[in-house]
Amino acid sequence: AVLGEDAYLEAVLMALRAFTQLARVKEAAALVGEALVPGRFQEPAHRHLLRVWAVIVSLQAGETLAAFDSVRYACNLRPHSVPVWNLLNRVAHSAGHDTHHIYKFVLRCLQRNPTSVPCMVLMGHHAQMAGSAKLALGQYLRAHERMPGEPLINLLIAVVYISHVMSRRCEDRHRTTLNGFSFLVQYAEQRRWSQEAYYNLGRGFHQLSLLSLARRCYEHALLLSPQRIAGAYVPTLDLRRECAYNLALIAKSKGAPKTAAALLARYCVF
């Protein structure tokens, strides 16, 4: 019997999953290349899914340029899709410091799709890394207008404001500080005052040397349970070690080395 396009796609995807799990990269690359031959699949959704798999296979093979070509197609097709842009971030991370051509592509995509929140956020990241806080803030605020309920965007805006407070070019430090913490509190409320929220709030106070306020946030975070995924404990999401280490730094700066040592021994010694 001749397989229909849906059944053929399912068979290809099953094979790709098996090849990637077994680290048989060459076979996976050959299969996805064959599947992407023009005319093999007619449905745009099927071709998009295969393009995403091409990115995954290219990343597993360490072929950054090939991965970028595939993910660029997917980003142009779905400029508002967060998972697709997350793949682009993985490609950028694999490329190391050679990310200039990636951000040029993001800028072109933003010009074609001015309402794409992922593009705004990525261009904000690029501006922040380039030292342009005002440009970064402008992109993040545009993204905030589109998605005011997204905790990450509120956190990013707060980080820009608080970092700018430490800059010589900051004209009004008090107002900038208030702006930063207003967005930081919004982020914490959206995160339901979780361990992560208290830790980031503490980091904001700590950066501005408001040590008593930072200490209270870190201590509260130590008392809260870390975030779980599907009910399972994930060590990388547990911020107690980071909180304890920062508390130890504060204790040491206040002339309490024994308290600092006790914190490190309790939370940071494996």
CSV table of C-alpha atoms in Angstrom, one decimal, residues 137 144 151 153-166 172-190 193 197-218:
chain,number,residue,atom,x,y,z
A,137,LEU,CA,14.9,49.7,27.1
A,144,HIS,CA,5.8,45.2,27.2
A,151,PRO,CA,7.1,38.1,33.8
A,153,ILE,CA,9.7,41.2,30.0
A,154,ASN,CA,9.1,43.0,33.3
A,155,LEU,CA,12.3,41.5,34.7
A,156,LEU,CA,14.3,42.6,31.6
A,157,ILE,CA,13.0,46.2,31.9
A,158,ALA,CA,13.9,46.2,35.7
A,159,VAL,CA,17.4,44.9,35.0
A,160,VAL,CA,18.0,47.7,32.4
A,161,TYR,CA,16.8,50.4,34.8
A,162,ILE,CA,18.8,49.1,37.8
A,163,SER,CA,21.9,48.6,35.8
A,164,HIS,CA,21.6,52.1,34.4
A,165,VAL,CA,21.5,53.5,38.0
A,166,MET,CA,25.1,52.5,38.3
A,172,ASP,CA,18.1,61.0,37.9
A,173,ARG,CA,19.2,58.0,40.0
A,174,HIS,CA,16.3,58.1,42.4
A,175,ARG,CA,13.6,58.1,39.6
A,176,THR,CA,15.5,55.4,37.7
A,177,THR,CA,15.7,53.2,40.8
A,178,LEU,CA,12.0,53.6,41.5
A,179,ASN,CA,11.2,52.7,37.9
A,180,GLY,CA,13.4,49.6,38.1
A,181,PHE,CA,11.8,48.3,41.3
A,182,SER,CA,8.3,49.0,40.1
A,183,PHE,CA,8.8,46.7,37.2
A,184,LEU,CA,10.7,44.2,39.5
A,185,VAL,CA,7.7,44.1,41.9
A,186,GLN,CA,5.3,43.6,38.9
A,187,TYR,CA,7.5,40.7,37.8
A,188,ALA,CA,7.5,39.2,41.4
A,189,GLU,CA,3.7,39.5,41.5
A,190,GLN,CA,3.4,37.7,38.2
A,193,TRP,CA,6.4,35.7,44.9
A,197,ALA,CA,11.2,36.2,42.4
A,198,TYR,CA,12.6,36.8,45.9
A,199,TYR,CA,16.1,35.9,44.7
A,200,ASN,CA,15.9,38.4,41.8
A,201,LEU,CA,14.5,41.1,44.1
A,202,GLY,CA,17.4,40.5,46.4
A,203,ARG,CA,19.9,40.7,43.5
A,204,GLY,CA,18.4,44.1,42.7
A,205,PHE,CA,18.9,45.4,46.2
A,206,HIS,CA,22.3,43.8,46.4
A,207,GLN,CA,23.5,45.5,43.2
A,208,LEU,CA,22.6,48.9,44.7
A,209,SER,CA,24.3,48.0,48.0
A,210,LEU,CA,21.0,48.0,49.9
A,211,LEU,CA,22.3,45.1,51.9
A,212,SER,CA,19.7,44.9,54.7
A,213,LEU,CA,16.9,44.7,52.1
A,214,ALA,CA,18.8,42.2,50.0
A,215,ARG,CA,19.4,40.0,53.1
A,216,ARG,CA,15.7,39.8,53.9
A,217,CYS,CA,14.9,38.7,50.3
A,218,TYR,CA,17.6,36.1,50.3
